JSON list of C-alpha atoms in Angstrom, two decimals:
[
{"chain": "Q", "resi": 1, "resn": "MET", "atom": "CA", "xyz": [-8.53, 23.90, 13.43]},
{"chain": "Q", "resi": 2, "resn": "GLU", "atom": "CA", "xyz": [-11.31, 22.39, 11.70]},
{"chain": "Q", "resi": 3, "resn": "GLN", "atom": "CA", "xyz": [-11.26, 24.71, 8.69]},
{"chain": "Q", "resi": 4, "resn": "ILE", "atom": "CA", "xyz": [-7.21, 23.69, 8.50]},
{"chain": "Q", "resi": 5, "resn": "LEU", "atom": "CA", "xyz": [-8.09, 20.05, 8.14]},
{"chain": "Q", "resi": 6, "resn": "ASP", "atom": "CA", "xyz": [-11.13, 20.82, 5.95]},
{"chain": "Q", "resi": 7, "resn": "THR", "atom": "CA", "xyz": [-8.83, 23.08, 3.42]},
{"chain": "Q", "resi": 8, "resn": "ARG", "atom": "CA", "xyz": [-6.16, 20.20, 3.54]},
{"chain": "Q", "resi": 9, "resn": "GLU", "atom": "CA", "xyz": [-8.35, 17.49, 3.05]},
{"chain": "Q", "resi": 10, "resn": "ARG", "atom": "CA", "xyz": [-9.82, 19.34, 0.17]},
{"chain": "Q", "resi": 11, "resn": "ILE", "atom": "CA", "xyz": [-6.36, 20.00, -1.54]},
{"chain": "Q", "resi": 12, "resn": "LEU", "atom": "CA", "xyz": [-5.73, 16.15, -0.72]},
{"chain": "Q", "resi": 13, "resn": "GLN", "atom": "CA", "xyz": [-8.82, 15.30, -2.52]},
{"chain": "Q", "resi": 14, "resn": "ALA", "atom": "CA", "xyz": [-8.52, 17.54, -5.81]},
{"chain": "Q", "resi": 15, "resn": "THR", "atom": "CA", "xyz": [-4.90, 16.04, -6.13]},
{"chain": "Q", "resi": 16, "resn": "ILE", "atom": "CA", "xyz": [-5.92, 12.50, -5.93]},
{"chain": "Q", "resi": 17, "resn": "GLU", "atom": "CA", "xyz": [-9.03, 13.41, -8.39]},
{"chain": "Q", "resi": 18, "resn": "LEU", "atom": "CA", "xyz": [-6.32, 15.39, -10.68]},
{"chain": "Q", "resi": 19, "resn": "ILE", "atom": "CA", "xyz": [-3.63, 12.41, -10.42]},
{"chain": "Q", "resi": 20, "resn": "MET", "atom": "CA", "xyz": [-6.39, 10.26, -11.88]},
{"chain": "Q", "resi": 21, "resn": "GLU", "atom": "CA", "xyz": [-7.44, 12.35, -14.23]},
{"chain": "Q", "resi": 22, "resn": "LYS", "atom": "CA", "xyz": [-4.03, 13.67, -15.79]},
{"chain": "Q", "resi": 23, "resn": "GLY", "atom": "CA", "xyz": [-1.33, 11.60, -13.98]},
{"chain": "Q", "resi": 24, "resn": "PHE", "atom": "CA", "xyz": [1.06, 13.28, -11.49]},
{"chain": "Q", "resi": 25, "resn": "LYS", "atom": "CA", "xyz": [2.65, 15.76, -14.00]},
{"chain": "Q", "resi": 26, "resn": "GLY", "atom": "CA", "xyz": [-0.79, 17.24, -14.88]},
{"chain": "Q", "resi": 27, "resn": "ALA", "atom": "CA", "xyz": [-1.66, 17.52, -11.25]},
{"chain": "Q", "resi": 28, "resn": "THR", "atom": "CA", "xyz": [-0.09, 21.20, -11.10]},
{"chain": "Q", "resi": 29, "resn": "THR", "atom": "CA", "xyz": [-0.20, 23.28, -8.34]},
{"chain": "Q", "resi": 30, "resn": "ARG", "atom": "CA", "xyz": [-2.25, 25.52, -10.11]},
{"chain": "Q", "resi": 31, "resn": "ALA", "atom": "CA", "xyz": [-4.70, 23.09, -11.06]},
{"chain": "Q", "resi": 32, "resn": "ILE", "atom": "CA", "xyz": [-4.73, 21.27, -7.65]},
{"chain": "Q", "resi": 33, "resn": "ALA", "atom": "CA", "xyz": [-5.27, 25.21, -6.11]},
{"chain": "Q", "resi": 34, "resn": "GLN", "atom": "CA", "xyz": [-8.32, 25.70, -8.53]},
{"chain": "Q", "resi": 35, "resn": "LYS", "atom": "CA", "xyz": [-10.12, 22.52, -8.32]},
{"chain": "Q", "resi": 36, "resn": "ALA", "atom": "CA", "xyz": [-9.91, 22.48, -4.28]},
{"chain": "Q", "resi": 37, "resn": "GLY", "atom": "CA", "xyz": [-11.38, 26.49, -4.10]},
{"chain": "Q", "resi": 38, "resn": "VAL", "atom": "CA", "xyz": [-8.14, 27.69, -2.63]},
{"chain": "Q", "resi": 39, "resn": "ASN", "atom": "CA", "xyz": [-5.06, 29.93, -4.44]},
{"chain": "Q", "resi": 40, "resn": "GLU", "atom": "CA", "xyz": [-1.68, 28.54, -4.71]},
{"chain": "Q", "resi": 41, "resn": "ILE", "atom": "CA", "xyz": [-0.62, 30.42, -1.51]},
{"chain": "Q", "resi": 42, "resn": "THR", "atom": "CA", "xyz": [-2.85, 28.49, 0.54]},
{"chain": "Q", "resi": 43, "resn": "LEU", "atom": "CA", "xyz": [-1.64, 25.24, -0.76]},
{"chain": "Q", "resi": 44, "resn": "PHE", "atom": "CA", "xyz": [2.06, 26.30, -0.18]},
{"chain": "Q", "resi": 45, "resn": "ARG", "atom": "CA", "xyz": [0.95, 27.33, 3.14]},
{"chain": "Q", "resi": 46, "resn": "HIS", "atom": "CA", "xyz": [-0.20, 23.94, 4.04]},
{"chain": "Q", "resi": 47, "resn": "PHE", "atom": "CA", "xyz": [2.47, 21.77, 2.03]},
{"chain": "Q", "resi": 48, "resn": "ASN", "atom": "CA", "xyz": [5.28, 23.68, 0.76]},
{"chain": "Q", "resi": 49, "resn": "ASN", "atom": "CA", "xyz": [5.78, 22.46, -2.76]},
{"chain": "Q", "resi": 50, "resn": "LYS", "atom": "CA", "xyz": [4.21, 19.75, -5.19]},
{"chain": "Q", "resi": 51, "resn": "LYS", "atom": "CA", "xyz": [6.57, 17.37, -3.50]},
{"chain": "Q", "resi": 52, "resn": "GLY", "atom": "CA", "xyz": [4.82, 18.17, -0.24]},
{"chain": "Q", "resi": 53, "resn": "ILE", "atom": "CA", "xyz": [1.52, 17.57, -1.73]},
{"chain": "Q", "resi": 54, "resn": "VAL", "atom": "CA", "xyz": [2.23, 14.33, -3.19]},
{"chain": "Q", "resi": 55, "resn": "LYS", "atom": "CA", "xyz": [3.90, 13.07, -0.20]},
{"chain": "Q", "resi": 56, "resn": "ALA", "atom": "CA", "xyz": [0.71, 13.81, 1.95]},
{"chain": "Q", "resi": 57, "resn": "VAL", "atom": "CA", "xyz": [-1.25, 12.17, -0.63]},
{"chain": "Q", "resi": 58, "resn": "ILE", "atom": "CA", "xyz": [0.84, 8.81, -0.57]},
{"chain": "Q", "resi": 59, "resn": "GLU", "atom": "CA", "xyz": [0.53, 8.85, 3.07]},
{"chain": "Q", "resi": 60, "resn": "LYS", "atom": "CA", "xyz": [-3.22, 8.99, 3.04]},
{"chain": "Q", "resi": 61, "resn": "VAL", "atom": "CA", "xyz": [-3.68, 6.34, 0.40]},
{"chain": "Q", "resi": 62, "resn": "SER", "atom": "CA", "xyz": [-1.09, 3.93, 2.03]},
{"chain": "Q", "resi": 63, "resn": "TYR", "atom": "CA", "xyz": [-2.39, 0.69, 2.96]},
{"chain": "Q", "resi": 64, "resn": "VAL", "atom": "CA", "xyz": [0.55, 0.01, 5.53]},
{"chain": "Q", "resi": 65, "resn": "PRO", "atom": "CA", "xyz": [-0.90, 1.55, 8.72]},
{"chain": "Q", "resi": 66, "resn": "SER", "atom": "CA", "xyz": [-4.02, -0.83, 7.88]},
{"chain": "Q", "resi": 67, "resn": "LEU", "atom": "CA", "xyz": [-2.04, -3.55, 7.47]},
{"chain": "Q", "resi": 68, "resn": "SER", "atom": "CA", "xyz": [0.01, -2.82, 10.47]},
{"chain": "Q", "resi": 69, "resn": "LYS", "atom": "CA", "xyz": [-2.81, -2.36, 12.84]},
{"chain": "Q", "resi": 70, "resn": "VAL", "atom": "CA", "xyz": [-3.83, -5.89, 11.87]},
{"chain": "Q", "resi": 71, "resn": "LEU", "atom": "CA", "xyz": [-0.75, -7.13, 12.43]},
{"chain": "Q", "resi": 72, "resn": "LYS", "atom": "CA", "xyz": [-0.63, -5.55, 16.16]},
{"chain": "Q", "resi": 73, "resn": "GLU", "atom": "CA", "xyz": [-4.33, -6.19, 17.25]},
{"chain": "Q", "resi": 74, "resn": "LYS", "atom": "CA", "xyz": [-5.45, -8.96, 15.24]},
{"chain": "Q", "resi": 75, "resn": "VAL", "atom": "CA", "xyz": [-2.90, -11.42, 15.00]},
{"chain": "Q", "resi": 76, "resn": "GLU", "atom": "CA", "xyz": [-4.11, -15.27, 16.73]},
{"chain": "Q", "resi": 77, "resn": "TRP", "atom": "CA", "xyz": [-0.63, -16.28, 16.55]},
{"chain": "Q", "resi": 78, "resn": "ASP", "atom": "CA", "xyz": [-1.71, -19.04, 13.69]},
{"chain": "Q", "resi": 79, "resn": "LEU", "atom": "CA", "xyz": [0.89, -18.46, 10.92]},
{"chain": "Q", "resi": 80, "resn": "GLU", "atom": "CA", "xyz": [-1.88, -19.55, 8.31]},
{"chain": "Q", "resi": 81, "resn": "LYS", "atom": "CA", "xyz": [-4.62, -17.93, 9.56]},
{"chain": "Q", "resi": 82, "resn": "ASP", "atom": "CA", "xyz": [-2.35, -14.58, 10.42]},
{"chain": "Q", "resi": 83, "resn": "LEU", "atom": "CA", "xyz": [-0.73, -14.70, 6.87]},
{"chain": "Q", "resi": 84, "resn": "MET", "atom": "CA", "xyz": [-4.38, -15.36, 5.27]},
{"chain": "Q", "resi": 85, "resn": "MET", "atom": "CA", "xyz": [-6.14, -12.45, 7.18]},
{"chain": "Q", "resi": 86, "resn": "PHE", "atom": "CA", "xyz": [-3.20, -10.03, 6.21]},
{"chain": "Q", "resi": 87, "resn": "SER", "atom": "CA", "xyz": [-3.12, -11.10, 2.46]},
{"chain": "Q", "resi": 88, "resn": "LYS", "atom": "CA", "xyz": [-7.12, -10.49, 2.07]},
{"chain": "Q", "resi": 89, "resn": "LEU", "atom": "CA", "xyz": [-6.66, -7.24, 3.38]},
{"chain": "Q", "resi": 90, "resn": "TYR", "atom": "CA", "xyz": [-3.51, -6.67, 1.47]},
{"chain": "Q", "resi": 91, "resn": "GLN", "atom": "CA", "xyz": [-5.79, -7.74, -1.67]},
{"chain": "Q", "resi": 92, "resn": "GLN", "atom": "CA", "xyz": [-8.70, -5.31, -0.78]},
{"chain": "Q", "resi": 93, "resn": "LEU", "atom": "CA", "xyz": [-6.51, -2.47, -0.29]},
{"chain": "Q", "resi": 94, "resn": "LEU", "atom": "CA", "xyz": [-4.48, -2.81, -3.47]},
{"chain": "Q", "resi": 95, "resn": "ASP", "atom": "CA", "xyz": [-7.80, -3.30, -5.43]},
{"chain": "Q", "resi": 96, "resn": "GLU", "atom": "CA", "xyz": [-9.17, 0.10, -3.59]},
{"chain": "Q", "resi": 97, "resn": "ASN", "atom": "CA", "xyz": [-6.40, 1.87, -4.62]},
{"chain": "Q", "resi": 98, "resn": "ARG", "atom": "CA", "xyz": [-5.60, 0.17, -8.01]},
{"chain": "Q", "resi": 99, "resn": "ASP", "atom": "CA", "xyz": [-5.79, 3.33, -10.40]},
{"chain": "Q", "resi": 100, "resn": "LEU", "atom": "CA", "xyz": [-3.43, 5.40, -7.88]},
{"chain": "Q", "resi": 101, "resn": "ILE", "atom": "CA", "xyz": [-1.08, 2.21, -7.95]},
{"chain": "Q", "resi": 102, "resn": "MET", "atom": "CA", "xyz": [-1.15, 1.95, -11.71]},
{"chain": "Q", "resi": 103, "resn": "ILE", "atom": "CA", "xyz": [-0.65, 5.55, -12.32]},
{"chain": "Q", "resi": 104, "resn": "GLY", "atom": "CA", "xyz": [2.23, 5.92, -9.61]},
{"chain": "Q", "resi": 105, "resn": "LEU", "atom": "CA", "xyz": [3.95, 2.45, -11.21]},
{"chain": "Q", "resi": 106, "resn": "LYS", "atom": "CA", "xyz": [3.64, 4.13, -14.65]},
{"chain": "Q", "resi": 107, "resn": "GLU", "atom": "CA", "xyz": [5.08, 7.85, -13.89]},
{"chain": "Q", "resi": 108, "resn": "ALA", "atom": "CA", "xyz": [7.37, 6.72, -10.45]},
{"chain": "Q", "resi": 109, "resn": "ALA", "atom": "CA", "xyz": [10.60, 6.81, -12.97]},
{"chain": "Q", "resi": 110, "resn": "LEU", "atom": "CA", "xyz": [9.75, 10.54, -14.04]},
{"chain": "Q", "resi": 111, "resn": "PHE", "atom": "CA", "xyz": [9.71, 11.72, -10.73]},
{"chain": "Q", "resi": 112, "resn": "SER", "atom": "CA", "xyz": [12.32, 10.90, -8.00]},
{"chain": "Q", "resi": 113, "resn": "GLU", "atom": "CA", "xyz": [10.33, 12.00, -5.20]},
{"chain": "Q", "resi": 114, "resn": "LEU", "atom": "CA", "xyz": [7.44, 10.04, -6.25]},
{"chain": "Q", "resi": 115, "resn": "GLN", "atom": "CA", "xyz": [9.79, 6.94, -6.66]},
{"chain": "Q", "resi": 116, "resn": "GLN", "atom": "CA", "xyz": [11.02, 7.14, -3.30]},
{"chain": "Q", "resi": 117, "resn": "GLN", "atom": "CA", "xyz": [7.64, 7.57, -1.60]},
{"chain": "Q", "resi": 118, "resn": "MET", "atom": "CA", "xyz": [6.69, 4.76, -3.46]},
{"chain": "Q", "resi": 119, "resn": "THR", "atom": "CA", "xyz": [9.29, 2.32, -2.62]},
{"chain": "Q", "resi": 120, "resn": "ASP", "atom": "CA", "xyz": [8.76, 3.17, 1.23]},
{"chain": "Q", "resi": 121, "resn": "ILE", "atom": "CA", "xyz": [5.26, 1.76, 1.17]},
{"chain": "Q", "resi": 122, "resn": "PRO", "atom": "CA", "xyz": [6.36, -1.71, 0.58]},
{"chain": "Q", "resi": 123, "resn": "ARG", "atom": "CA", "xyz": [9.77, -1.51, 2.87]},
{"chain": "Q", "resi": 124, "resn": "GLN", "atom": "CA", "xyz": [7.26, -0.48, 5.54]},
{"chain": "Q", "resi": 125, "resn": "LEU", "atom": "CA", "xyz": [5.44, -3.13, 5.27]},
{"chain": "Q", "resi": 126, "resn": "LYS", "atom": "CA", "xyz": [8.24, -5.48, 5.12]},
{"chain": "Q", "resi": 127, "resn": "GLU", "atom": "CA", "xyz": [9.55, -4.24, 8.33]},
{"chain": "Q", "resi": 128, "resn": "ARG", "atom": "CA", "xyz": [6.09, -4.72, 10.34]},
{"chain": "Q", "resi": 129, "resn": "LEU", "atom": "CA", "xyz": [6.09, -8.37, 8.83]},
{"chain": "Q", "resi": 130, "resn": "MET", "atom": "CA", "xyz": [9.43, -9.03, 10.00]},
{"chain": "Q", "resi": 131, "resn": "GLU", "atom": "CA", "xyz": [8.60, -7.77, 13.23]},
{"chain": "Q", "resi": 132, "resn": "TYR", "atom": "CA", "xyz": [5.58, -10.38, 13.48]},
{"chain": "Q", "resi": 133, "resn": "LEU", "atom": "CA", "xyz": [7.37, -13.14, 12.04]},
{"chain": "Q", "resi": 134, "resn": "ASN", "atom": "CA", "xyz": [10.28, -12.54, 14.80]},
{"chain": "Q", "resi": 135, "resn": "SER", "atom": "CA", "xyz": [7.90, -12.64, 17.21]},
{"chain": "Q", "resi": 136, "resn": "MET", "atom": "CA", "xyz": [6.66, -16.06, 15.65]},
{"chain": "Q", "resi": 137, "resn": "ARG", "atom": "CA", "xyz": [10.04, -17.29, 15.76]},
{"chain": "Q", "resi": 138, "resn": "GLU", "atom": "CA", "xyz": [10.60, -16.28, 19.45]},
{"chain": "Q", "resi": 139, "resn": "LYS", "atom": "CA", "xyz": [7.23, -18.33, 20.38]},
{"chain": "Q", "resi": 140, "resn": "GLY", "atom": "CA", "xyz": [8.63, -21.22, 18.82]},
{"chain": "Q", "resi": 141, "resn": "ILE", "atom": "CA", "xyz": [5.90, -21.45, 16.15]},
{"chain": "Q", "resi": 142, "resn": "LEU", "atom": "CA", "xyz": [8.54, -20.58, 13.24]},
{"chain": "Q", "resi": 143, "resn": "ILE", "atom": "CA", "xyz": [11.26, -22.24, 11.85]},
{"chain": "Q", "resi": 144, "resn": "GLU", "atom": "CA", "xyz": [14.82, -20.69, 11.72]},
{"chain": "Q", "resi": 145, "resn": "THR", "atom": "CA", "xyz": [14.71, -18.98, 8.50]},
{"chain": "Q", "resi": 146, "resn": "ASN", "atom": "CA", "xyz": [15.51, -15.59, 6.92]},
{"chain": "Q", "resi": 147, "resn": "VAL", "atom": "CA", "xyz": [12.37, -13.53, 7.84]},
{"chain": "Q", "resi": 148, "resn": "GLU", "atom": "CA", "xyz": [13.03, -10.65, 5.62]},
{"chain": "Q", "resi": 149, "resn": "ALA", "atom": "CA", "xyz": [13.03, -13.38, 2.65]},
{"chain": "Q", "resi": 150, "resn": "GLN", "atom": "CA", "xyz": [10.08, -14.92, 4.08]},
{"chain": "Q", "resi": 151, "resn": "ALA", "atom": "CA", "xyz": [8.48, -11.18, 4.12]},
{"chain": "Q", "resi": 152, "resn": "MET", "atom": "CA", "xyz": [9.30, -10.06, 0.89]},
{"chain": "Q", "resi": 153, "resn": "ALA", "atom": "CA", "xyz": [8.13, -13.74, -0.50]},
{"chain": "Q", "resi": 154, "resn": "LEU", "atom": "CA", "xyz": [4.30, -12.81, 1.06]},
{"chain": "Q", "resi": 155, "resn": "ILE", "atom": "CA", "xyz": [4.48, -9.27, -0.29]},
{"chain": "Q", "resi": 156, "resn": "TRP", "atom": "CA", "xyz": [5.64, -10.28, -3.77]},
{"chain": "Q", "resi": 157, "resn": "MET", "atom": "CA", "xyz": [3.33, -13.25, -3.90]},
{"chain": "Q", "resi": 158, "resn": "ASN", "atom": "CA", "xyz": [0.35, -10.74, -3.23]},
{"chain": "Q", "resi": 159, "resn": "PHE", "atom": "CA", "xyz": [1.47, -7.95, -5.16]},
{"chain": "Q", "resi": 160, "resn": "SER", "atom": "CA", "xyz": [2.09, -10.03, -8.41]},
{"chain": "Q", "resi": 161, "resn": "PHE", "atom": "CA", "xyz": [-1.48, -11.65, -8.37]},
{"chain": "Q", "resi": 162, "resn": "PHE", "atom": "CA", "xyz": [-2.60, -8.17, -8.11]},
{"chain": "Q", "resi": 163, "resn": "MET", "atom": "CA", "xyz": [-0.31, -7.01, -11.06]},
{"chain": "Q", "resi": 164, "resn": "SER", "atom": "CA", "xyz": [-1.61, -9.88, -13.07]},
{"chain": "Q", "resi": 165, "resn": "ARG", "atom": "CA", "xyz": [-5.49, -9.39, -12.37]},
{"chain": "Q", "resi": 166, "resn": "SER", "atom": "CA", "xyz": [-4.77, -5.50, -12.83]},
{"chain": "Q", "resi": 167, "resn": "GLN", "atom": "CA", "xyz": [-3.02, -5.98, -16.25]},
{"chain": "Q", "resi": 168, "resn": "HIS", "atom": "CA", "xyz": [-4.39, -9.20, -17.53]},
{"chain": "Q", "resi": 169, "resn": "ASP", "atom": "CA", "xyz": [-7.86, -9.81, -15.72]},
{"chain": "Q", "resi": 170, "resn": "ASN", "atom": "CA", "xyz": [-8.32, -13.59, -15.57]},
{"chain": "Q", "resi": 171, "resn": "LYS", "atom": "CA", "xyz": [-6.13, -14.48, -19.15]},
{"chain": "Q", "resi": 172, "resn": "ILE", "atom": "CA", "xyz": [-3.36, -15.90, -17.42]},
{"chain": "Q", "resi": 173, "resn": "THR", "atom": "CA", "xyz": [-5.30, -17.93, -14.83]},
{"chain": "Q", "resi": 174, "resn": "ASP", "atom": "CA", "xyz": [-9.17, -18.61, -13.92]},
{"chain": "Q", "resi": 175, "resn": "LEU", "atom": "CA", "xyz": [-7.70, -19.12, -10.08]},
{"chain": "Q", "resi": 176, "resn": "THR", "atom": "CA", "xyz": [-9.98, -16.62, -7.86]},
{"chain": "Q", "resi": 177, "resn": "GLU", "atom": "CA", "xyz": [-8.34, -14.63, -5.52]},
{"chain": "Q", "resi": 178, "resn": "GLU", "atom": "CA", "xyz": [-9.69, -16.90, -2.93]},
{"chain": "Q", "resi": 179, "resn": "GLU", "atom": "CA", "xyz": [-8.56, -20.35, -4.09]},
{"chain": "Q", "resi": 180, "resn": "PHE", "atom": "CA", "xyz": [-4.94, -18.04, -5.02]},
{"chain": "Q", "resi": 181, "resn": "LEU", "atom": "CA", "xyz": [-4.40, -16.95, -1.49]},
{"chain": "Q", "resi": 182, "resn": "LYS", "atom": "CA", "xyz": [-5.63, -20.51, 0.01]},
{"chain": "Q", "resi": 183, "resn": "ASN", "atom": "CA", "xyz": [-2.79, -22.57, -1.80]},
{"chain": "Q", "resi": 184, "resn": "THR", "atom": "CA", "xyz": [-0.45, -20.05, -1.57]},
{"chain": "Q", "resi": 185, "resn": "VAL", "atom": "CA", "xyz": [-0.59, -18.87, 1.93]},
{"chain": "Q", "resi": 186, "resn": "SER", "atom": "CA", "xyz": [-1.02, -22.76, 2.86]},
{"chain": "Q", "resi": 187, "resn": "VAL", "atom": "CA", "xyz": [2.21, -23.98, 1.48]},
{"chain": "Q", "resi": 188, "resn": "LEU", "atom": "CA", "xyz": [4.15, -21.24, 2.88]},
{"chain": "Q", "resi": 189, "resn": "ALA", "atom": "CA", "xyz": [2.75, -21.36, 6.48]},
{"chain": "Q", "resi": 190, "resn": "ARG", "atom": "CA", "xyz": [3.69, -25.16, 6.15]},
{"chain": "Q", "resi": 191, "resn": "GLY", "atom": "CA", "xyz": [6.93, -24.49, 5.19]},
{"chain": "Q", "resi": 192, "resn": "LEU", "atom": "CA", "xyz": [7.90, -21.89, 7.95]},
{"chain": "Q", "resi": 193, "resn": "THR", "atom": "CA", "xyz": [5.90, -23.90, 10.74]},
{"chain": "Q", "resi": 194, "resn": "LEU", "atom": "CA", "xyz": [7.85, -26.19, 13.32]}
]
């Protein structure tokens, strides 16, 4: 079993490296197999096709499991503290995956399967946030509101800051990540708390 995981992991790592070097289109199954030190038949045995490999790569680098775990295990049921904790981790995970995210955004329109998988990440994140916000409402902490709209506001606020910094560094604002999150999360939390 360890050999299977080892081979699978080598294929995924080779795919990530090739995507970073050549984009999704340039990461052909032949190039992936060569870089991973396996033949294409082994690659297809593990993943069926390139779509399967791309799906596995996106699942591997997805930040949803980490953020979901935080929303289940680390919450203090203090809206501002919880949203700040979530936002800081979200920023960290976006930053760690910056290159793949930027390549994915650039090339998603070219590959329908990539576009669908990239859409699944924020959708799943929205669902986890909605669960948290609904729990806060049931506890009598959150005002009556459209929790989907509030979850998306938090996601978009964070992702927009990440994109602005990724594309423009600090040419638009000199606010640090800490200053930005402290102010925006605070206002959002105050507006949603009973």
